[in-house]
Tab-separated table of N, CA, C and O in Angstrom:
chain	number	residue	atom	x	y	z
X	1	VAL	N	2.785	-18.679	0.450
X	1	VAL	CA	2.520	-18.315	1.767
X	1	VAL	C	2.500	-19.604	2.916
X	1	VAL	O	3.803	-19.706	3.204
X	2	LEU	N	2.290	-20.428	1.969
X	2	LEU	CA	2.218	-22.256	2.420
X	2	LEU	C	3.606	-22.065	2.104
X	2	LEU	O	4.153	-22.230	1.261
X	3	ARG	N	4.672	-22.587	3.256
X	3	ARG	CA	5.775	-23.429	2.628
X	3	ARG	C	6.540	-22.174	2.937
X	3	ARG	O	7.959	-22.623	2.072
X	4	ASP	N	6.163	-20.675	3.203
X	4	ASP	CA	7.308	-19.101	3.494
X	4	ASP	C	7.834	-19.302	1.636
X	4	ASP	O	8.503	-19.040	1.306
X	5	HIS	N	6.642	-19.833	0.292
X	5	HIS	CA	7.198	-19.052	-0.895
X	5	HIS	C	6.823	-18.154	-0.538
X	5	HIS	O	5.247	-17.897	-0.939
X	6	ARG	N	8.038	-17.306	-1.211
X	6	ARG	CA	7.326	-15.535	-1.352
X	6	ARG	C	6.384	-15.078	-3.075
X	6	ARG	O	7.188	-15.860	-4.111
X	7	GLN	N	5.641	-14.836	-2.670
X	7	GLN	CA	4.880	-14.555	-3.929
X	7	GLN	C	4.456	-13.170	-3.638
X	7	GLN	O	4.269	-12.669	-2.653
X	8	VAL	N	4.324	-12.978	-4.973
X	8	VAL	CA	3.922	-11.652	-5.078
X	8	VAL	C	1.959	-11.178	-5.318
X	8	VAL	O	1.979	-11.943	-6.454
X	9	LEU	N	1.715	-10.437	-4.887
X	9	LEU	CA	0.328	-10.576	-4.863
X	9	LEU	C	-0.208	-8.706	-4.381
X	9	LEU	O	0.563	-8.309	-3.262
X	10	THR	N	-1.214	-8.755	-4.551
X	10	THR	CA	-1.707	-7.389	-4.262
X	10	THR	C	-2.355	-6.739	-2.743
X	10	THR	O	-2.645	-8.113	-2.150
X	11	VAL	N	-1.791	-6.303	-1.843
X	11	VAL	CA	-2.142	-6.693	-0.647
X	11	VAL	C	-2.141	-4.812	-0.181
X	11	VAL	O	-2.118	-4.202	-0.552
X	12	ALA	N	-3.489	-4.182	0.266
X	12	ALA	CA	-4.336	-3.523	0.865
X	12	ALA	C	-3.559	-3.299	2.462
X	12	ALA	O	-3.673	-4.705	3.340
X	13	ARG	N	-2.518	-2.299	2.532
X	13	ARG	CA	-2.636	-2.209	4.301
X	13	ARG	C	-1.888	-0.890	4.224
X	13	ARG	O	-1.639	-0.047	3.156
X	14	VAL	N	-1.833	-0.134	5.167
X	14	VAL	CA	-1.360	1.243	5.399
X	14	VAL	C	-0.205	1.229	4.828
X	14	VAL	O	0.967	0.892	5.520
X	15	GLN	N	0.273	2.579	3.952
X	15	GLN	CA	1.766	2.196	3.713
X	15	GLN	C	2.293	3.796	3.966
X	15	GLN	O	1.216	4.979	4.681
X	16	ASP	N	3.914	3.606	4.080
X	16	ASP	CA	4.424	4.586	4.810
X	16	ASP	C	4.287	5.374	4.137
X	16	ASP	O	4.413	5.924	2.975
X	17	GLY	N	3.943	7.236	4.401
X	17	GLY	CA	4.483	8.077	3.972
X	17	GLY	C	3.440	8.695	2.994
X	17	GLY	O	2.663	9.285	1.926
X	18	MET	N	2.018	7.861	2.944
X	18	MET	CA	0.166	8.259	2.252
X	18	MET	C	-0.085	8.249	3.138
X	18	MET	O	-1.086	8.137	3.266
X	19	ASN	N	-0.150	9.917	4.088
X	19	ASN	CA	-1.351	9.565	5.579
X	19	ASN	C	-2.092	9.171	6.105
X	19	ASN	O	-2.788	9.262	6.934
X	20	GLY	N	-1.262	7.809	6.801
X	20	GLY	CA	-1.690	6.648	7.293
X	20	GLY	C	-3.142	6.267	6.697
X	20	GLY	O	-3.446	5.812	7.758
X	21	VAL	N	-3.277	5.899	5.415
X	21	VAL	CA	-4.513	5.401	4.843
X	21	VAL	C	-3.771	3.946	4.394
X	21	VAL	O	-3.299	4.079	3.818
X	22	ALA	N	-4.438	3.080	4.131
X	22	ALA	CA	-4.315	1.689	3.307
X	22	ALA	C	-4.944	2.328	1.813
X	22	ALA	O	-5.428	2.585	1.332
X	23	LEU	N	-3.449	1.323	1.087
X	23	LEU	CA	-3.597	1.314	-0.551
X	23	LEU	C	-3.106	-0.217	-0.172
X	23	LEU	O	-2.747	-0.747	-0.368
X	24	SER	N	-3.598	0.060	-2.108
X	24	SER	CA	-3.385	-1.615	-2.623
X	24	SER	C	-2.307	-1.518	-3.577
X	24	SER	O	-2.186	-0.701	-4.444
X	25	LEU	N	-1.405	-2.057	-3.258
X	25	LEU	CA	0.057	-2.238	-3.855
X	25	LEU	C	1.044	-3.682	-3.536
X	25	LEU	O	0.579	-4.455	-2.684
X	26	PRO	N	1.376	-3.803	-4.853
X	26	PRO	CA	2.150	-5.554	-4.724
X	26	PRO	C	2.992	-5.495	-3.652
X	26	PRO	O	3.756	-4.579	-3.167
X	27	ALA	N	3.343	-6.781	-3.139
X	27	ALA	CA	3.961	-6.858	-2.220
X	27	ALA	C	4.566	-8.913	-2.208
X	27	ALA	O	3.549	-9.035	-2.540
X	28	ALA	N	5.810	-8.568	-1.836
X	28	ALA	CA	6.281	-10.003	-1.652
X	28	ALA	C	5.442	-10.388	0.026
X	28	ALA	O	6.170	-10.261	0.351
X	29	VAL	N	4.896	-11.522	-0.481
X	29	VAL	CA	4.238	-12.173	0.848
X	29	VAL	C	4.789	-13.139	1.080
X	29	VAL	O	4.704	-14.545	0.287
X	30	GLY	N	5.035	-14.098	2.484
X	30	GLY	CA	5.773	-14.832	3.356
X	30	GLY	C	5.116	-15.713	4.412
X	30	GLY	O	4.078	-15.100	4.452
X	31	ALA	N	5.826	-16.384	4.906
X	31	ALA	CA	5.306	-16.858	6.034
X	31	ALA	C	4.932	-15.627	7.240
X	31	ALA	O	3.953	-16.093	8.180
X	32	ASN	N	5.416	-14.749	6.540
X	32	ASN	CA	5.380	-13.821	8.040
X	32	ASN	C	4.323	-12.539	7.153
X	32	ASN	O	4.667	-11.536	7.946
X	33	GLY	N	3.754	-12.899	6.280
X	33	GLY	CA	2.890	-11.708	5.829
X	33	GLY	C	3.215	-11.191	4.594
X	33	GLY	O	4.067	-11.696	4.198
X	34	ALA	N	2.996	-9.637	4.886
X	34	ALA	CA	4.206	-8.538	3.596
X	34	ALA	C	4.533	-8.296	4.735
X	34	ALA	O	5.050	-7.197	5.173
X	35	GLU	N	6.130	-9.126	3.261
X	35	GLU	CA	7.507	-8.485	3.428
X	35	GLU	C	7.994	-7.469	2.970
X	35	GLU	O	8.674	-7.131	4.111
X	36	GLN	N	7.856	-7.328	2.297
X	36	GLN	CA	8.105	-5.665	1.609
X	36	GLN	C	7.296	-4.996	0.328
X	36	GLN	O	7.289	-6.266	-0.670
X	37	VAL	N	6.812	-4.299	0.964
X	37	VAL	CA	6.361	-3.512	-0.618
X	37	VAL	C	6.866	-3.286	-1.796
X	37	VAL	O	8.291	-2.664	-1.624
X	38	LEU	N	6.194	-3.490	-3.008
X	38	LEU	CA	6.920	-3.721	-4.374
X	38	LEU	C	6.123	-2.370	-4.725
X	38	LEU	O	5.246	-1.944	-6.063
X	39	THR	N	7.181	-1.033	-4.610
X	39	THR	CA	6.153	-0.373	-4.976
X	39	THR	C	7.058	0.402	-6.549
X	39	THR	O	7.912	-0.008	-6.873
X	40	PRO	N	5.606	0.423	-7.298
X	40	PRO	CA	6.164	0.344	-8.425
X	40	PRO	C	6.788	1.835	-9.093
X	40	PRO	O	6.721	3.228	-8.645
X	41	GLU	N	7.334	1.799	-9.789
X	41	GLU	CA	8.192	3.289	-10.583
X	41	GLU	C	6.977	3.792	-10.789
X	41	GLU	O	6.055	3.772	-11.513
X	42	MET	N	6.914	5.927	-10.564
X	42	MET	CA	5.927	6.449	-11.024
X	42	MET	C	6.287	7.536	-11.658
X	42	MET	O	8.486	7.867	-11.061
X	43	THR	N	5.897	8.436	-12.527
X	43	THR	CA	6.749	9.792	-12.799
X	43	THR	C	6.227	11.011	-11.442
X	43	THR	O	5.636	10.247	-10.426
X	44	ALA	N	6.740	11.850	-11.478
X	44	ALA	CA	6.489	13.063	-10.258
X	44	ALA	C	5.080	12.915	-10.589
X	44	ALA	O	4.755	13.065	-9.340
X	45	ASP	N	4.099	12.937	-11.568
X	45	ASP	CA	3.010	13.223	-11.495
X	45	ASP	C	2.338	12.080	-11.070
X	45	ASP	O	0.847	12.652	-10.476
X	46	GLU	N	2.595	11.272	-11.174
X	46	GLU	CA	1.322	9.463	-10.910
X	46	GLU	C	1.780	9.704	-9.467
X	46	GLU	O	0.088	9.162	-8.576
X	47	ARG	N	3.493	9.957	-8.655
X	47	ARG	CA	3.688	10.127	-7.007
X	47	ARG	C	2.041	11.706	-6.706
X	47	ARG	O	1.478	10.954	-5.282
X	48	ALA	N	2.180	12.106	-7.887
X	48	ALA	CA	1.311	13.570	-6.788
X	48	ALA	C	0.027	13.091	-6.663
X	48	ALA	O	-0.290	13.459	-5.308
X	49	GLY	N	-0.520	12.755	-8.024
X	49	GLY	CA	-1.751	12.169	-8.055
X	49	GLY	C	-2.040	10.960	-6.861
X	49	GLY	O	-3.476	11.321	-6.428
X	50	LEU	N	-0.847	9.982	-6.088
X	50	LEU	CA	-1.373	8.669	-5.754
X	50	LEU	C	-1.391	9.610	-3.818
X	50	LEU	O	-2.215	9.260	-3.463
X	51	GLU	N	-0.556	10.669	-4.440
X	51	GLU	CA	-0.776	11.068	-2.852
X	51	GLU	C	-1.654	12.109	-2.702
X	51	GLU	O	-2.650	12.581	-1.412
X	52	ARG	N	-2.199	12.677	-3.670
X	52	ARG	CA	-3.999	13.069	-3.280
X	52	ARG	C	-4.802	12.435	-2.889
X	52	ARG	O	-5.721	12.564	-2.608
X	53	SER	N	-4.587	11.292	-3.829
X	53	SER	CA	-5.802	10.065	-3.853
X	53	SER	C	-5.823	10.093	-2.032
X	53	SER	O	-6.695	9.427	-1.122
X	54	ALA	N	-4.389	9.009	-1.564
X	54	ALA	CA	-4.243	9.006	-0.220
X	54	ALA	C	-4.788	10.364	0.956
X	54	ALA	O	-5.467	9.885	2.065
X	55	GLY	N	-4.742	11.691	0.578
X	55	GLY	CA	-5.657	12.570	0.981
X	55	GLY	C	-6.890	12.870	1.014
X	55	GLY	O	-7.269	13.046	1.889
X	56	VAL	N	-7.222	12.206	-0.394
X	56	VAL	CA	-8.955	12.267	-0.223
X	56	VAL	C	-9.339	11.199	0.791
X	56	VAL	O	-10.794	11.330	1.343
X	57	LEU	N	-8.827	9.929	0.491
X	57	LEU	CA	-9.278	9.229	1.070
X	57	LEU	C	-8.791	9.159	3.033
X	57	LEU	O	-9.929	9.484	3.953
X	58	LYS	N	-7.990	9.740	3.222
X	58	LYS	CA	-7.438	10.306	4.321
X	58	LYS	C	-8.930	10.896	5.221
X	58	LYS	O	-9.464	10.919	6.061
X	59	ALA	N	-9.175	11.938	4.527
X	59	ALA	CA	-10.122	13.158	4.577
X	59	ALA	C	-11.644	12.591	4.763
X	59	ALA	O	-12.291	12.577	5.691
X	60	ALA	N	-12.199	11.625	3.462
X	60	ALA	CA	-13.428	10.872	3.973
X	60	ALA	C	-13.372	10.312	4.980
X	60	ALA	O	-14.325	9.961	5.730
X	61	PHE	N	-12.585	9.885	5.536
X	61	PHE	CA	-12.342	8.402	6.814
X	61	PHE	C	-12.644	9.659	7.855
X	61	PHE	O	-14.008	9.192	9.068
X	62	GLU	N	-11.927	10.626	8.290
X	62	GLU	CA	-12.014	11.537	9.130
X	62	GLU	C	-12.951	12.112	9.065
X	62	GLU	O	-13.843	12.646	9.917
X	63	SER	N	-13.697	12.640	8.030
X	63	SER	CA	-15.218	13.022	8.017
X	63	SER	C	-16.106	12.697	8.719
X	63	SER	O	-17.437	12.593	9.400
X	64	ILE	N	-15.611	10.901	8.814
X	64	ILE	CA	-16.974	10.269	9.069
X	64	ILE	C	-16.581	9.251	10.887
X	64	ILE	O	-17.405	9.099	11.163
X	65	HIS	N	-15.580	9.773	11.118
X	65	HIS	CA	-14.832	9.103	11.854
X	65	HIS	C	-13.924	10.559	12.921
X	65	HIS	O	-12.521	10.093	13.045
X	66	PRO	N	-14.360	11.340	13.391
X	66	PRO	CA	-13.884	12.533	13.768
X	66	PRO	C	-13.010	12.176	15.286
X	66	PRO	O	-12.910	11.431	16.002
């Protein structure tokens, strides 16, 4: 981050297409923060599992913050 060296770090942030919940994924981080999310390759089953997990997280959040 210092000197704008883009480093790949695991970053928790709200991810597009994931029900508006924060997930930890690798991202290129520079002077402007997480500049590019590096979504790992996933099979269709793995992607479905990740989306299910995001849905569970969203439901849990909504149950305590209606």
